[in-house]
Short mmCIF file of C-alpha atoms in Angstrom, two decimals:
data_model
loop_
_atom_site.label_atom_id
_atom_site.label_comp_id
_atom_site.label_asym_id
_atom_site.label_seq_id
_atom_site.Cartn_x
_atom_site.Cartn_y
_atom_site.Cartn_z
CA UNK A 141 -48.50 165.66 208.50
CA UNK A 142 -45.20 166.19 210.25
CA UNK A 143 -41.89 166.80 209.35
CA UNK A 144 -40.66 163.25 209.30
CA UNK A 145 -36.50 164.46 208.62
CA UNK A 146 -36.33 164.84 212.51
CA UNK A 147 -35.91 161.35 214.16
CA UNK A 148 -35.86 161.57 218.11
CA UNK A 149 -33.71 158.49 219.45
CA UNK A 150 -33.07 157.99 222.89
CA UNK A 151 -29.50 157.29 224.89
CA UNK A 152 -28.01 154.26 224.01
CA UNK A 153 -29.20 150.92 225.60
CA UNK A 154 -27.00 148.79 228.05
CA UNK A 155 -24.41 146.36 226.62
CA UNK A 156 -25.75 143.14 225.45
CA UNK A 157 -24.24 141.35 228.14
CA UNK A 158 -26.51 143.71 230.68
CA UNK A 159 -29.24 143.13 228.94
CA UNK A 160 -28.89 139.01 228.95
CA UNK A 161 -28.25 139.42 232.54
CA UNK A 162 -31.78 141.85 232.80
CA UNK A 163 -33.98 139.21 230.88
CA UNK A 164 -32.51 136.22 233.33
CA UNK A 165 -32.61 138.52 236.68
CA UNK A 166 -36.49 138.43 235.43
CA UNK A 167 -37.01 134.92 234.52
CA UNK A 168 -37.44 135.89 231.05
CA UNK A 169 -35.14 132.59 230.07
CA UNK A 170 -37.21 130.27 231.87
CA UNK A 171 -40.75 131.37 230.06
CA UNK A 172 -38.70 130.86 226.94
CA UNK A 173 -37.29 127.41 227.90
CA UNK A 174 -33.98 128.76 226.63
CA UNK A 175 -31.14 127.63 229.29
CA UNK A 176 -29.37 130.98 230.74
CA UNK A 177 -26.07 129.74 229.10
CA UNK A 178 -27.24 130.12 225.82
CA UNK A 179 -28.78 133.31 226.82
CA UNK A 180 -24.96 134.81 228.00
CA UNK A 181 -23.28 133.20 224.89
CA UNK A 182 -25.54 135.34 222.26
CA UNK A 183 -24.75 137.86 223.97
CA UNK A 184 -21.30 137.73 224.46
CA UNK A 185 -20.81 136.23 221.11
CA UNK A 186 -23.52 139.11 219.71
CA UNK A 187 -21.78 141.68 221.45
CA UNK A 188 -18.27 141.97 219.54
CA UNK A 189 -20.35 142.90 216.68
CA UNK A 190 -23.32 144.98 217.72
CA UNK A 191 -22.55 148.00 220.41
CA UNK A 192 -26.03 149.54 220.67
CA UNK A 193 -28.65 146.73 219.09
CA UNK A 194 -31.76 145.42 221.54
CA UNK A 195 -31.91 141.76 222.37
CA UNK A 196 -35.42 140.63 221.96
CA UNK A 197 -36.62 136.82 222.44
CA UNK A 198 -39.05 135.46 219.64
CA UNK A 199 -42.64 135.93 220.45
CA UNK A 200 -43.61 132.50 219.77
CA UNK A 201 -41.22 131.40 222.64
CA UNK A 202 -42.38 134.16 224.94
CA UNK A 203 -45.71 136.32 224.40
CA UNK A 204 -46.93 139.66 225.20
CA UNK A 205 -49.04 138.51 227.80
CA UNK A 206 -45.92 136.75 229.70
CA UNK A 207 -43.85 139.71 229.45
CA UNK A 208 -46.40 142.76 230.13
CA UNK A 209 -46.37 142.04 233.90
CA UNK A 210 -42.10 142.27 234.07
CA UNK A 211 -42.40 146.21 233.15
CA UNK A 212 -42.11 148.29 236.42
CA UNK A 213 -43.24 151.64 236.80
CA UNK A 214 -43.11 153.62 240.27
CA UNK A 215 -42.40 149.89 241.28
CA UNK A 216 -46.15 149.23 240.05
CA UNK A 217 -46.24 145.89 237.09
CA UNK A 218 -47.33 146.62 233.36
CA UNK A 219 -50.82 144.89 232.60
CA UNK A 220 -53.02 144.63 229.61
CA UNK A 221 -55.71 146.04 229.14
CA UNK A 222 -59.05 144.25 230.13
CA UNK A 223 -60.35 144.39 227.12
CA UNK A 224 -57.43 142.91 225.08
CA UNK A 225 -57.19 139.06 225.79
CA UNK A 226 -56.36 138.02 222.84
CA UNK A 227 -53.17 140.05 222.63
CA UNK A 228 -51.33 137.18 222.40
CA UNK A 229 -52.75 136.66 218.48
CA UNK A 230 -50.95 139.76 217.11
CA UNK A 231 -48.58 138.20 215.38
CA UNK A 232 -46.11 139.70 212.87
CA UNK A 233 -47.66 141.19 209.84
CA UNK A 234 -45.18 142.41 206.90
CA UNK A 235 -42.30 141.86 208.94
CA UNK A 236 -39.77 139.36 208.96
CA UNK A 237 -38.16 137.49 212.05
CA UNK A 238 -34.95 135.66 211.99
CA UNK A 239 -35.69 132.35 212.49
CA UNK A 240 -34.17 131.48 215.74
CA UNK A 241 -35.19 131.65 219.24
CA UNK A 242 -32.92 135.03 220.24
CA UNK A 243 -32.25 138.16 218.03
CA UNK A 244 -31.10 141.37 217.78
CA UNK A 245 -32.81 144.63 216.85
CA UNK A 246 -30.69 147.75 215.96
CA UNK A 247 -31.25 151.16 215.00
CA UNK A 248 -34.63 152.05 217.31
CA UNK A 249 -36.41 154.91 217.22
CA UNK A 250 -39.75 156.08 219.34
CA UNK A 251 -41.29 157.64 216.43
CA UNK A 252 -42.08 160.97 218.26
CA UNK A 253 -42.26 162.92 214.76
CA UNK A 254 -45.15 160.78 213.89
CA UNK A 255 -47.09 161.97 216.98
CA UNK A 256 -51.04 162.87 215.61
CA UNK A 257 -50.37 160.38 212.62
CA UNK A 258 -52.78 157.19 212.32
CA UNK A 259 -50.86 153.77 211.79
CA UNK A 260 -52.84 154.00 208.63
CA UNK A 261 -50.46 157.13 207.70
CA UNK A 262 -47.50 156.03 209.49
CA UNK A 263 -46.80 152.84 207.94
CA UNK A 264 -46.37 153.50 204.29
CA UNK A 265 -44.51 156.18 205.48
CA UNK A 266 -42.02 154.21 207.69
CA UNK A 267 -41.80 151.60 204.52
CA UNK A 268 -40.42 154.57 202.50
CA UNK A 269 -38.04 155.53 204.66
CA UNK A 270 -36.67 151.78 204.59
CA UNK A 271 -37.68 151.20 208.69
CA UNK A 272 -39.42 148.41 209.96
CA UNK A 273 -42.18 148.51 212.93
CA UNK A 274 -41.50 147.19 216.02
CA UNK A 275 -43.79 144.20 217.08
CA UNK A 276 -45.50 144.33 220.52
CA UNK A 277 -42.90 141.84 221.89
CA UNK A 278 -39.57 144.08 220.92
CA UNK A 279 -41.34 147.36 222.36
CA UNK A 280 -41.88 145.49 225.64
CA UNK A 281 -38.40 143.91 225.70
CA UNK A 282 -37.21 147.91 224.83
CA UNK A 283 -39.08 149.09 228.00
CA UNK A 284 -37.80 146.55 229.68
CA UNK A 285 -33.96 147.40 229.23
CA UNK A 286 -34.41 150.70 228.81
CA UNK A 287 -37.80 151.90 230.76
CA UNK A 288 -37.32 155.23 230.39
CA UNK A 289 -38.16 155.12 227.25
CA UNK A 290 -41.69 154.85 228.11
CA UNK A 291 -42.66 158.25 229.26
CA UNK A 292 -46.08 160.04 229.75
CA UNK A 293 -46.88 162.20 226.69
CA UNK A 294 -44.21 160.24 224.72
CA UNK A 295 -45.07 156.57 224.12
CA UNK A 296 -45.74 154.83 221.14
CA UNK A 297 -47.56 152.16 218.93
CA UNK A 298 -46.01 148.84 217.96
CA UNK A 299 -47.42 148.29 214.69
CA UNK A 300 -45.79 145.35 213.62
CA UNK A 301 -47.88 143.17 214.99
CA UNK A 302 -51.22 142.58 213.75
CA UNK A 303 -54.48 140.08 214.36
CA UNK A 304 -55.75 138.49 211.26
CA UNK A 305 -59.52 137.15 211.05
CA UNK A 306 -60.76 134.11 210.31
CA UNK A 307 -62.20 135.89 206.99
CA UNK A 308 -58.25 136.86 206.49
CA UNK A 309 -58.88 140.63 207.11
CA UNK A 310 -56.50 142.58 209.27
CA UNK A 311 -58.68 143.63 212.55
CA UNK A 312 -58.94 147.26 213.13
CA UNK A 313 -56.75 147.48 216.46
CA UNK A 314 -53.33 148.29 216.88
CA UNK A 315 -51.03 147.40 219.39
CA UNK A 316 -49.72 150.24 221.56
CA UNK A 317 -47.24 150.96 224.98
CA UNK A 318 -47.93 153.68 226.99
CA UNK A 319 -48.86 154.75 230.90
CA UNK A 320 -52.03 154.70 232.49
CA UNK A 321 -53.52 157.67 234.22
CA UNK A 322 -55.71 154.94 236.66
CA UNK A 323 -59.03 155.42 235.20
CA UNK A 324 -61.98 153.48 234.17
CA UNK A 325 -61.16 149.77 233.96
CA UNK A 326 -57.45 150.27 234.54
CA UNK A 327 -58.13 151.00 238.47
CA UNK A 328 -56.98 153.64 240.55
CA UNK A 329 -54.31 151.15 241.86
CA UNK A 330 -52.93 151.58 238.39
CA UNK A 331 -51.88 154.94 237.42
CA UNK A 332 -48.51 155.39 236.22
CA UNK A 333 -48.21 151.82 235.59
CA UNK A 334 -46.80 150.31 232.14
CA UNK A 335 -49.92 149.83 230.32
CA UNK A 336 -50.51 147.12 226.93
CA UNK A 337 -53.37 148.32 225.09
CA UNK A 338 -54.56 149.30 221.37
CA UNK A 339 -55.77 151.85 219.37
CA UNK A 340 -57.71 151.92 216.02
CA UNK A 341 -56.02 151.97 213.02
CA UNK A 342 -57.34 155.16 211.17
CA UNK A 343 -57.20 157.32 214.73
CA UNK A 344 -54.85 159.89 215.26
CA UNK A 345 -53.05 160.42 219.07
CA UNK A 346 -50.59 163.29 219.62
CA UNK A 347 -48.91 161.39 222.37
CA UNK A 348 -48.49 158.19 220.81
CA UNK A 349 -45.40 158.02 217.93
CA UNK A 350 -44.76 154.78 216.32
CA UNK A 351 -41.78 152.62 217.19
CA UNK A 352 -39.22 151.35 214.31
CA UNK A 353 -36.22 149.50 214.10
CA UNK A 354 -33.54 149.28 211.16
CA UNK A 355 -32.81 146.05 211.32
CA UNK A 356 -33.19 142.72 213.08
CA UNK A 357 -30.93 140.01 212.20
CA UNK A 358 -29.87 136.59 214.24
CA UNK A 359 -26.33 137.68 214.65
#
């Protein structure tokens, strides 16, 4: 496996207040049902505290599939892939939200030392070092203040989020954020644009690193 002592962050993300004004510039706030007020006072409030932390929205007040099409690529919208409608039910598996309708996520990282691992390998080994995956929603809210962090060759899984089975076993596919090169089902009309898709679990992809956080906390 890789050296996992080199961590490859990217430049600091916009002030909190930015980013509230970002998510309500995009309607973000009104999928949510959380009045644009509220939205500027955590961040303002948020913002003494926390000088480089991500604002996300909980996912079960706005989903993947609501946010996907917001991402903007050579002015072309992120999608999801055809084959993935029931994105929406990979929920949070071994991670723990704060329980409130805004948070904050700090410390990201891309992952790009665990290029060529599988999320099977990547996990235990982001658990050792005391990280946290992102979920689908936080990646897509990180693109979406930041979306040049998404860049071909260098994009990255969200393995946070998981879909459970009605048997209770964790199915094989893995959420993952990356650009599409405008083939097969994507369309031609698509290349370059953000893309939602998964991978399998056990696979390996050497341009596909696994985004982590430090911490996410309601304050």
């Amino acid at each position: 496996m890789p050296d996992t002592s080199s961590t490859v962050t990217v430049t600091p993300l916009p002030p909190l207040a930015a980013q509230a004004e970002r998510l309500i510039e995009l309607g973000v706030h009104e999928l949510a049902r959380i009045p644009a007020d509220d939205l500027y006072a955590f961040a303002e409030k948020a913002g003494r505290e926390d000088g480089d932390a991500l604002l996300a929205v909980h996912p079960d007040h706005v989903p993947a599939s609501a946010l996907a099409p917001l991402l903007r690529r050579d002015d072309k919208p992120g999608f999801v892939v055809t084959d993935m409608t029931d994105v929406d039910r990979f929920a949070p598996c071994a991670v723990e939200l704060p329980g409130a309708p805004l948070y904050l996520v700090t410390g990201l990282d891309r992952g790009d030392h665990m290029a060529n691992w599988s999320p099977d390998e990547a996990l235990p080994a982001l658990t050792e070092e005391d990280r946290t995956p992102l979920l689908l929603t936080e990646g897509i809210h990180w693109v979406l203040q930041q979306p040049a962090v998404l860049e071909r060759n260098r994009c990255f899984m969200t393995i946070g989020s998981r879909l459970r089975k009605a048997n209770g076993a964790l199915d094989a596919r893995t959420p993952a954020i990356w650009i599409s090169n405008g083939t097969g089902r994507d369309g031609r009309e698509r290349r370059n644009a953000p893309k939602v898709g998964w991978c399998w679990w056990g696979n390996r992809h050497t341009w596909l690193g696994f985004a982590s956080a430090a911490d996410r906390r309601a304050r």
